XYZ file of C-alpha atoms in Angstrom:
555
model
C 162.817 -113.043 -1.048
C 161.183 -111.466 1.309
C 163.589 -108.888 3.533
C 163.255 -107.060 6.499
C 161.966 -103.915 4.518
C 158.929 -105.617 3.861
C 158.024 -105.581 7.185
C 155.901 -102.794 8.740
C 158.128 -101.778 11.374
C 160.272 -98.392 11.729
C 160.460 -98.147 8.223
C 156.669 -96.874 8.008
C 154.369 -94.689 9.573
C 152.270 -97.587 10.905
C 152.670 -99.302 14.645
C 155.967 -101.146 14.915
C 155.630 -104.698 14.324
C 156.430 -105.711 17.936
C 153.094 -103.896 18.668
C 150.954 -106.415 16.718
C 152.995 -109.957 16.774
C 153.444 -112.475 19.846
C 155.790 -111.434 22.019
C 159.472 -111.310 20.392
C 160.745 -113.522 22.434
C 159.047 -116.448 20.691
C 161.005 -118.834 18.614
C 160.379 -121.329 16.147
C 161.655 -124.481 16.195
C 161.823 -126.980 13.467
C 163.811 -128.293 10.048
C 165.416 -125.135 8.359
C 164.234 -127.134 5.125
C 160.918 -126.786 5.852
C 161.165 -122.901 5.750
C 160.166 -121.114 2.104
C 162.126 -117.752 1.584
C 161.643 -117.462 -2.109
C 158.163 -116.222 -3.608
C 157.200 -119.337 -5.279
C 157.236 -121.613 -2.021
C 156.068 -119.007 0.144
C 153.119 -118.496 -1.759
C 152.699 -122.062 -2.128
C 152.371 -122.125 1.951
C 150.157 -119.098 1.640
C 147.873 -121.025 -0.337
C 147.674 -124.136 1.979
C 144.988 -122.907 4.014
C 144.582 -126.417 5.459
C 147.543 -125.377 8.069
C 148.913 -122.800 10.166
C 151.617 -120.351 8.982
C 154.366 -119.480 10.962
C 156.303 -115.750 9.555
C 159.391 -116.192 10.961
C 162.990 -114.356 10.914
C 166.082 -115.856 10.298
C 169.503 -114.231 9.487
C 167.961 -110.743 8.605
C 165.479 -113.282 5.799
C 161.811 -113.539 6.149
C 160.418 -116.623 5.378
C 157.238 -118.936 6.030
C 156.791 -122.209 7.073
C 153.503 -124.907 8.210
C 156.196 -127.317 9.985
C 157.360 -127.042 13.415
C 156.067 -125.504 16.528
C 157.203 -122.348 18.580
C 158.282 -121.828 22.352
C 158.711 -118.803 24.502
C 162.404 -118.096 25.172
C 164.038 -115.290 27.030
C 167.390 -116.169 26.387
C 167.759 -114.044 23.663
C 170.330 -116.184 21.881
C 171.424 -115.263 18.440
C 170.950 -117.281 15.770
C 167.568 -118.223 16.849
C 164.645 -118.618 14.170
C 162.261 -115.807 15.647
C 158.790 -116.218 15.288
C 156.802 -112.677 14.055
C 153.356 -113.587 13.252
C 151.460 -117.135 13.573
C 148.167 -117.199 11.812
C 145.442 -120.723 11.965
C 144.332 -122.631 9.514
C 141.664 -121.436 7.499
C 138.564 -123.248 6.288
C 136.162 -121.821 3.685
C 133.638 -123.069 5.717
C 134.562 -120.219 8.467
C 133.168 -117.404 5.737
C 130.194 -116.072 6.200
C 127.224 -117.218 8.802
C 127.771 -121.049 10.151
C 123.664 -121.315 10.715
C 123.425 -120.902 6.968
C 125.376 -123.987 6.203
C 123.429 -125.976 9.020
C 120.177 -124.833 8.043
C 120.559 -125.597 3.969
C 122.482 -128.410 4.492
C 125.643 -126.967 2.620
C 129.174 -127.085 2.731
C 129.882 -123.415 1.338
C 128.127 -120.070 2.267
C 127.820 -119.286 -1.307
C 124.459 -119.846 -3.630
C 123.757 -119.105 -7.352
C 120.729 -117.300 -8.005
C 118.141 -117.968 -10.302
C 118.107 -116.635 -13.998
C 114.664 -116.915 -15.436
C 113.923 -118.687 -18.406
C 115.850 -121.984 -17.407
C 119.056 -120.010 -17.649
C 119.769 -121.474 -14.164
C 119.270 -125.086 -15.437
C 118.693 -128.450 -14.123
C 122.368 -129.176 -15.144
C 123.649 -126.184 -13.032
C 121.566 -126.720 -10.046
C 122.173 -130.756 -10.189
C 126.198 -130.020 -10.766
C 126.402 -127.595 -7.345
C 124.077 -129.536 -5.447
C 126.158 -132.713 -5.739
C 128.814 -130.618 -4.468
C 126.553 -129.603 -1.292
C 126.244 -126.250 -2.710
C 122.905 -124.461 -2.793
C 121.439 -123.102 -6.192
C 117.876 -121.851 -7.666
C 116.391 -122.859 -10.549
C 115.526 -120.152 -12.855
C 111.720 -121.196 -12.858
C 110.367 -117.645 -14.112
C 108.919 -116.915 -17.596
C 108.562 -120.941 -18.054
C 105.598 -122.818 -18.702
C 104.049 -124.840 -15.226
C 104.823 -128.467 -17.263
C 108.153 -127.181 -17.865
C 108.363 -126.077 -14.208
C 107.172 -129.622 -13.215
C 109.433 -131.541 -15.429
C 112.548 -129.725 -13.926
C 111.279 -130.434 -10.545
C 111.111 -133.971 -11.588
C 114.373 -133.967 -12.771
C 116.079 -132.308 -10.015
C 114.616 -134.097 -7.150
C 115.531 -137.810 -8.531
C 119.161 -136.276 -8.662
C 119.148 -134.607 -5.747
C 116.747 -136.395 -3.312
C 118.289 -135.022 -0.142
C 118.844 -131.458 -1.581
C 120.396 -129.075 -1.767
C 118.477 -126.991 -4.183
C 115.826 -124.322 -4.567
C 113.407 -123.294 -6.897
C 112.450 -119.209 -7.880
C 109.133 -117.785 -7.241
C 108.973 -114.851 -9.556
C 106.608 -111.884 -8.689
C 104.360 -111.788 -11.549
C 102.170 -108.772 -10.624
C 100.540 -108.910 -14.209
C 99.447 -112.417 -14.280
C 98.965 -113.873 -10.323
C 97.376 -116.994 -11.808
C 100.886 -117.933 -13.373
C 102.629 -117.079 -9.629
C 99.644 -118.908 -7.960
C 100.147 -122.202 -9.872
C 103.986 -122.022 -9.519
C 103.399 -122.299 -5.577
C 100.911 -124.972 -6.383
C 103.504 -127.266 -8.405
C 105.860 -126.440 -5.240
C 103.595 -127.359 -2.512
C 102.540 -130.606 -4.483
C 106.052 -131.425 -4.808
C 107.176 -130.475 -1.474
C 110.037 -128.128 -2.811
C 111.370 -126.964 0.211
C 113.113 -123.956 -0.688
C 112.455 -121.248 -3.116
C 114.557 -117.754 -3.759
C 111.508 -115.342 -3.934
C 112.421 -112.347 -6.453
C 111.002 -109.119 -7.892
C 108.533 -108.777 -5.046
C 107.021 -105.380 -4.370
C 104.527 -106.334 -1.857
C 104.057 -109.546 -0.196
C 101.269 -111.570 -2.245
C 98.665 -114.205 -0.784
C 100.610 -116.979 -2.839
C 104.024 -116.470 -1.090
C 102.346 -116.403 2.522
C 100.486 -119.213 1.463
C 103.869 -121.086 0.588
C 105.345 -120.051 3.577
C 102.381 -121.106 5.973
C 101.501 -124.220 4.585
C 104.693 -125.380 5.849
C 104.581 -124.624 9.646
C 104.130 -127.333 12.044
C 105.259 -128.144 15.542
C 107.442 -130.782 16.288
C 107.767 -133.111 19.630
C 109.588 -130.693 21.488
C 106.780 -128.226 20.791
C 109.001 -126.114 18.627
C 108.172 -124.346 15.506
C 109.184 -126.506 12.546
C 109.517 -125.017 9.387
C 109.313 -126.952 6.292
C 108.874 -124.134 3.342
C 112.095 -122.107 3.513
C 112.210 -118.702 2.130
C 115.012 -116.848 0.775
C 113.837 -113.201 -0.401
C 115.619 -111.238 -2.685
C 115.164 -107.406 -2.084
C 116.612 -103.896 -3.007
C 114.958 -101.837 -1.003
C 114.285 -101.335 2.775
C 110.521 -101.150 2.545
C 110.487 -104.450 0.849
C 113.156 -105.725 3.125
C 110.852 -105.179 5.984
C 107.603 -107.019 4.770
C 109.671 -110.128 4.787
C 111.444 -109.590 8.029
C 108.420 -109.177 9.765
C 105.325 -112.214 10.293
C 103.005 -112.561 7.698
C 100.181 -110.036 7.532
C 97.294 -110.892 9.616
C 94.780 -109.916 6.834
C 96.388 -112.512 4.371
C 96.588 -115.549 6.859
C 93.057 -114.948 7.568
C 92.088 -115.293 4.297
C 93.931 -118.249 3.784
C 92.571 -119.919 6.650
C 88.809 -118.945 5.576
C 89.426 -120.148 2.036
C 90.697 -123.680 3.421
C 94.074 -123.033 2.148
C 96.084 -123.419 5.704
C 94.906 -124.268 9.506
C 94.166 -121.917 12.267
C 97.508 -123.552 14.185
C 99.801 -122.589 10.757
C 98.366 -119.143 10.961
C 98.917 -119.015 14.457
C 102.404 -120.380 13.716
C 103.287 -117.708 11.006
C 102.263 -114.787 13.079
C 105.623 -115.631 15.155
C 108.290 -116.195 12.714
C 109.736 -114.138 10.025
C 108.236 -114.209 6.323
C 111.571 -115.367 4.953
C 114.613 -117.375 6.688
C 117.346 -115.470 4.618
C 117.205 -112.170 2.354
C 119.325 -111.797 -0.259
C 120.492 -108.009 -0.454
C 120.637 -107.296 -4.223
C 122.921 -104.608 -5.330
C 124.206 -103.651 -8.982
C 123.054 -106.933 -10.738
C 121.938 -108.291 -13.957
C 118.331 -108.632 -14.685
C 116.008 -106.781 -12.586
C 118.129 -104.318 -10.020
C 117.802 -100.828 -9.058
C 121.610 -100.503 -9.288
C 122.091 -99.883 -5.588
C 125.847 -99.603 -4.561
C 126.822 -102.736 -1.963
C 128.686 -100.584 0.598
C 125.314 -98.647 1.188
C 122.446 -101.049 1.017
C 124.051 -103.982 2.929
C 124.821 -101.931 6.211
C 121.407 -100.588 5.947
C 119.348 -103.789 5.681
C 121.857 -104.973 8.377
C 120.880 -102.304 10.492
C 117.311 -102.770 9.791
C 117.266 -106.491 10.553
C 118.734 -105.878 13.928
C 115.539 -103.420 14.578
C 113.003 -105.765 13.907
C 114.968 -108.863 15.615
C 114.634 -106.618 18.580
C 111.280 -106.163 18.344
C 110.371 -109.390 17.743
C 113.045 -111.885 18.809
C 112.926 -114.757 16.818
C 114.539 -117.847 17.819
C 117.130 -117.695 14.812
C 117.543 -114.099 13.399
C 116.835 -113.681 9.200
C 120.435 -113.993 7.931
C 121.208 -111.313 5.524
C 123.295 -112.153 2.293
C 124.334 -110.238 -0.727
C 124.387 -110.500 -4.652
C 125.416 -107.830 -7.366
C 128.321 -107.741 -8.476
C 129.690 -110.997 -6.478
C 132.200 -112.302 -9.418
C 136.077 -112.421 -7.566
C 137.526 -113.800 -4.453
C 137.660 -109.717 -3.378
C 134.229 -108.673 -4.208
C 133.273 -112.070 -1.718
C 135.494 -111.077 0.700
C 134.365 -107.704 0.905
C 130.841 -108.872 1.213
C 131.921 -111.324 4.108
C 133.830 -108.562 5.781
C 130.553 -106.209 5.780
C 128.587 -108.923 7.572
C 127.258 -111.049 4.720
C 125.762 -114.204 5.911
C 126.450 -115.896 2.263
C 126.934 -114.370 -1.194
C 125.298 -115.058 -4.279
C 126.625 -115.090 -7.999
C 124.383 -114.744 -10.809
C 125.420 -113.274 -14.139
C 128.432 -114.910 -14.110
C 127.377 -118.471 -14.009
C 125.768 -118.048 -17.619
C 128.706 -118.375 -19.364
C 129.465 -121.557 -17.895
C 128.611 -124.884 -19.691
C 125.888 -125.919 -17.596
C 123.674 -122.579 -18.063
C 120.614 -122.858 -20.189
C 122.057 -120.080 -22.640
C 123.311 -120.343 -26.355
C 127.038 -120.593 -27.339
C 126.888 -117.576 -29.006
C 125.409 -115.678 -26.040
C 127.958 -117.375 -23.455
C 130.834 -115.969 -26.049
C 129.307 -112.538 -25.741
C 129.561 -112.942 -22.261
C 133.163 -114.113 -22.054
C 134.153 -111.117 -23.822
C 132.161 -108.472 -21.862
C 133.675 -105.662 -20.250
C 132.264 -104.091 -17.000
C 131.104 -101.083 -18.991
C 129.083 -103.345 -21.553
C 125.710 -103.243 -19.908
C 122.650 -100.787 -19.537
C 119.416 -100.470 -18.708
C 116.449 -101.792 -20.574
C 112.534 -102.074 -20.365
C 111.514 -105.395 -18.450
C 108.811 -107.686 -20.355
C 107.116 -108.631 -17.427
C 106.919 -104.920 -15.573
C 106.751 -102.921 -19.236
C 103.666 -100.470 -18.235
C 105.004 -100.097 -14.978
C 108.412 -98.614 -16.541
C 110.646 -101.182 -14.696
C 113.662 -101.879 -15.960
C 116.352 -104.281 -16.121
C 120.474 -104.705 -16.735
C 121.642 -106.170 -20.066
C 124.358 -106.920 -21.757
C 124.552 -103.818 -24.626
C 127.812 -105.465 -26.576
C 126.896 -107.345 -29.705
C 123.190 -106.737 -29.300
C 121.027 -103.973 -30.462
C 117.842 -105.223 -27.895
C 118.370 -102.159 -25.156
C 117.913 -99.737 -27.711
C 115.047 -101.043 -29.610
C 113.439 -102.003 -26.430
C 113.858 -98.494 -25.098
C 112.502 -97.298 -28.662
C 109.572 -99.460 -27.645
C 108.978 -97.895 -24.151
C 109.159 -94.406 -25.737
C 106.076 -95.204 -28.503
C 104.382 -96.683 -25.663
C 104.910 -93.384 -23.441
C 104.198 -90.888 -26.643
C 100.988 -92.851 -28.186
C 97.820 -94.105 -27.019
C 97.380 -96.931 -29.514
C 99.531 -98.726 -32.623
C 97.294 -96.819 -34.757
C 98.321 -93.358 -33.446
C 102.370 -94.486 -34.192
C 103.213 -92.660 -37.327
C 102.961 -94.856 -40.313
C 106.875 -94.203 -41.114
C 107.557 -95.340 -37.379
C 105.124 -98.513 -37.546
C 106.970 -99.928 -40.981
C 110.428 -99.368 -39.482
C 109.160 -101.225 -36.280
C 108.063 -103.817 -38.545
C 111.218 -104.346 -40.776
C 113.837 -103.582 -38.171
C 112.830 -104.960 -35.090
C 109.661 -107.493 -35.130
C 110.428 -108.516 -39.041
C 106.655 -109.321 -39.907
C 103.463 -106.943 -39.910
C 102.126 -105.708 -36.584
C 98.696 -107.877 -36.651
C 100.650 -111.163 -37.268
C 102.401 -110.070 -34.097
C 98.879 -109.376 -32.545
C 97.538 -113.048 -33.981
C 100.186 -114.782 -31.875
C 99.572 -112.532 -28.731
C 96.057 -113.652 -28.656
C 96.862 -117.342 -29.189
C 99.157 -116.918 -26.273
C 97.237 -115.476 -24.124
C 93.781 -117.051 -24.801
C 95.636 -120.457 -22.975
C 97.792 -118.513 -20.629
C 95.687 -115.386 -19.678
C 92.180 -115.207 -21.094
C 91.623 -112.031 -18.622
C 94.309 -110.135 -20.159
C 93.076 -110.643 -23.520
C 89.848 -109.364 -22.739
C 91.201 -106.108 -21.132
C 93.466 -105.736 -24.469
C 90.250 -105.501 -26.402
C 88.754 -102.576 -24.465
C 91.782 -100.898 -23.679
C 94.224 -99.643 -26.960
C 97.177 -99.025 -25.098
C 97.046 -102.215 -23.280
C 96.959 -103.704 -26.629
C 99.891 -101.972 -27.643
C 101.936 -102.906 -24.886
C 101.246 -106.312 -25.385
C 102.498 -106.451 -28.795
C 105.747 -104.919 -28.074
C 105.795 -107.472 -25.167
C 105.995 -109.774 -27.770
C 109.508 -109.071 -28.920
C 110.700 -108.022 -24.974
C 109.750 -111.849 -24.234
C 110.957 -113.817 -27.231
C 114.275 -111.794 -27.181
C 115.735 -113.652 -24.133
C 114.002 -117.014 -25.428
C 116.053 -116.596 -28.651
C 119.108 -115.558 -26.366
C 118.786 -118.973 -24.794
C 118.226 -121.247 -27.652
C 120.618 -119.711 -30.116
C 117.827 -118.558 -32.688
C 119.504 -118.165 -35.881
C 119.104 -115.023 -37.319
C 117.906 -112.932 -34.604
C 121.752 -112.766 -32.669
C 121.258 -109.042 -32.699
C 118.355 -108.901 -30.736
C 119.660 -111.124 -28.103
C 118.206 -110.246 -24.457
C 121.198 -111.117 -22.140
C 120.568 -110.553 -18.706
C 124.295 -109.202 -17.283
C 125.546 -107.112 -14.508
C 129.428 -105.392 -14.184
C 130.040 -108.469 -12.495
C 130.433 -110.339 -15.727
C 132.971 -107.902 -16.916
C 134.994 -107.949 -13.563
C 135.096 -112.037 -13.209
C 136.639 -111.961 -17.232
C 139.174 -109.690 -15.830
C 140.130 -111.848 -12.871
C 140.273 -114.804 -14.903
C 142.178 -113.876 -18.005
C 144.917 -115.853 -18.667
C 143.802 -118.706 -16.546
C 142.065 -121.911 -17.691
C 138.388 -120.741 -16.777
C 139.220 -117.819 -19.704
C 138.360 -121.051 -21.959
C 134.453 -121.336 -22.311
C 134.938 -124.762 -22.435
C 136.370 -125.099 -18.872
C 133.723 -122.780 -17.365
C 132.054 -124.970 -14.702
C 130.081 -123.662 -12.052
C 131.343 -126.064 -9.251
C 134.924 -124.435 -10.110
C 133.353 -120.967 -10.357
C 132.448 -121.222 -6.850
C 135.351 -123.066 -5.606
C 137.542 -120.497 -6.978
C 135.677 -117.903 -5.336
C 135.577 -118.821 -2.090
C 138.668 -120.429 -1.725
C 140.376 -117.177 -3.565
C 138.593 -115.093 -0.551
C 139.896 -117.331 1.984
C 143.449 -116.911 0.384
C 142.638 -113.131 0.605
C 141.534 -113.185 4.227
C 144.807 -114.808 5.310
C 146.764 -112.300 3.586
C 144.694 -109.719 5.505
C 145.212 -110.997 8.963
C 148.822 -111.303 8.381
C 148.763 -107.582 7.007
C 147.112 -106.202 9.635
C 149.420 -107.887 12.297
C 151.951 -105.767 10.430
C 153.474 -107.872 7.559
C 153.107 -106.167 3.690
C 153.593 -108.059 0.637
C 154.646 -107.449 -2.747
C 152.054 -107.625 -5.682
C 152.895 -111.453 -6.717
C 151.275 -112.486 -3.253
C 148.155 -110.245 -3.403
C 146.189 -112.587 -6.181
C 144.390 -115.487 -6.283
C 144.699 -117.093 -9.424
C 142.212 -120.104 -10.346
C 144.335 -123.304 -11.145
C 143.215 -126.762 -12.236
C 142.297 -128.599 -9.110
C 140.349 -131.880 -8.648
C 140.367 -131.496 -4.640
C 137.208 -129.324 -4.127
């Protein structure tokens, strides 16, 4: 039972409860049997977010009710039920920026990010989309025909949306990036999540500008929506500003966009939403969210004051969002929406193998490390992966060290080469090169021609064979290659596992992406209610301070 000493009044050095609550002469009227004084009853009422909560004191005991009403009474009669605090009903939709919900036609300010190679699968996107939750398909690294098939399937299942598709920056293969943009324009994919961009390319500017028009009210109509994922101020600046005039001019000259579209593009930002990516799985700069988000919000406000956009760019967050606490923390810092990534890989709809899901379900927060990225290997770019149960990060790092220290495969000592062939590649390097030739001859013949003249590039392409296949092995569940699985993962996975321990979500067979989304958002709303009460002077035992997922069909 909650007692008087739980209230934050004369027993602590905080302000007294009368300084925070409604007047001490507020009296609650209602049936006493609707008031809970026991732990389970109190928590049940606090969990019922659809109703207001009244904290009352009666005969020295404090309880909670969601019924009755309060009146102002100056009589001060003994035996009355004194109303201490009242908090209104709390809708999950109140978390985040309401314009995000309207703009994307969704019910939560919650999205799931695009995990490449189809890890963010059609099943995942469709399951969330049917519940009006935005999810981005992981198109990065997939063949255009595979992306096209995903577009057809998702659009058939979600003709009215919501859904998004990833546009992964491919500096080493610009033709691939353009091909994906062409597909999105052809099939009228209206929302993309742009990730790993170091600078704006003509491809993403083309996508953005090609969807611009003027409606009957002479207002700019943005048909092609862009959610940009960034972790640096300099990159965020590019998406917060209008498209570069130089690129727009080139697109007009080539006949890709009209003069009108170029003019309109100069009046709107490159992105509608910017996702601030902190310490996430995959490509990441490991930035701390509490430093990064305020910086980008301040930058957004500076640029907004300069351009005075009709609708300011919304700033959301990704990286580390895995629990109700982390989601609420992001919202309280000013995030318009939250994005989950790593934690969705262990859900049944994710395009990962069962072995990979089991490894993820066992992960702790410290079970991750940085390793060389396949798509930007030569640049030294790294991504965050799971180290538990796999040797991939160590082996990938060894390949990068060899790349830095030698100018060609032939320069690598024979003993070292034999070690690579036996332990890492499990075949001779000539066979690996032949497979690489076969692949590039169809996908990127220009790169193949460059490698013929550049031994160091040839070495990089051979090493990228392992880096590229290791993630596919993880997704497909390649037997015998478990020790080489590349599993993109951030510390959020461990945080999530700790949170759901002992709940029904601890079982992999119960991990559905819709359930995860619902519980994170519901839990965040519940914790917000507790924070509201605590700020007004009510303190809780630990029993109340956690939100634990329970099975529910009322999503």
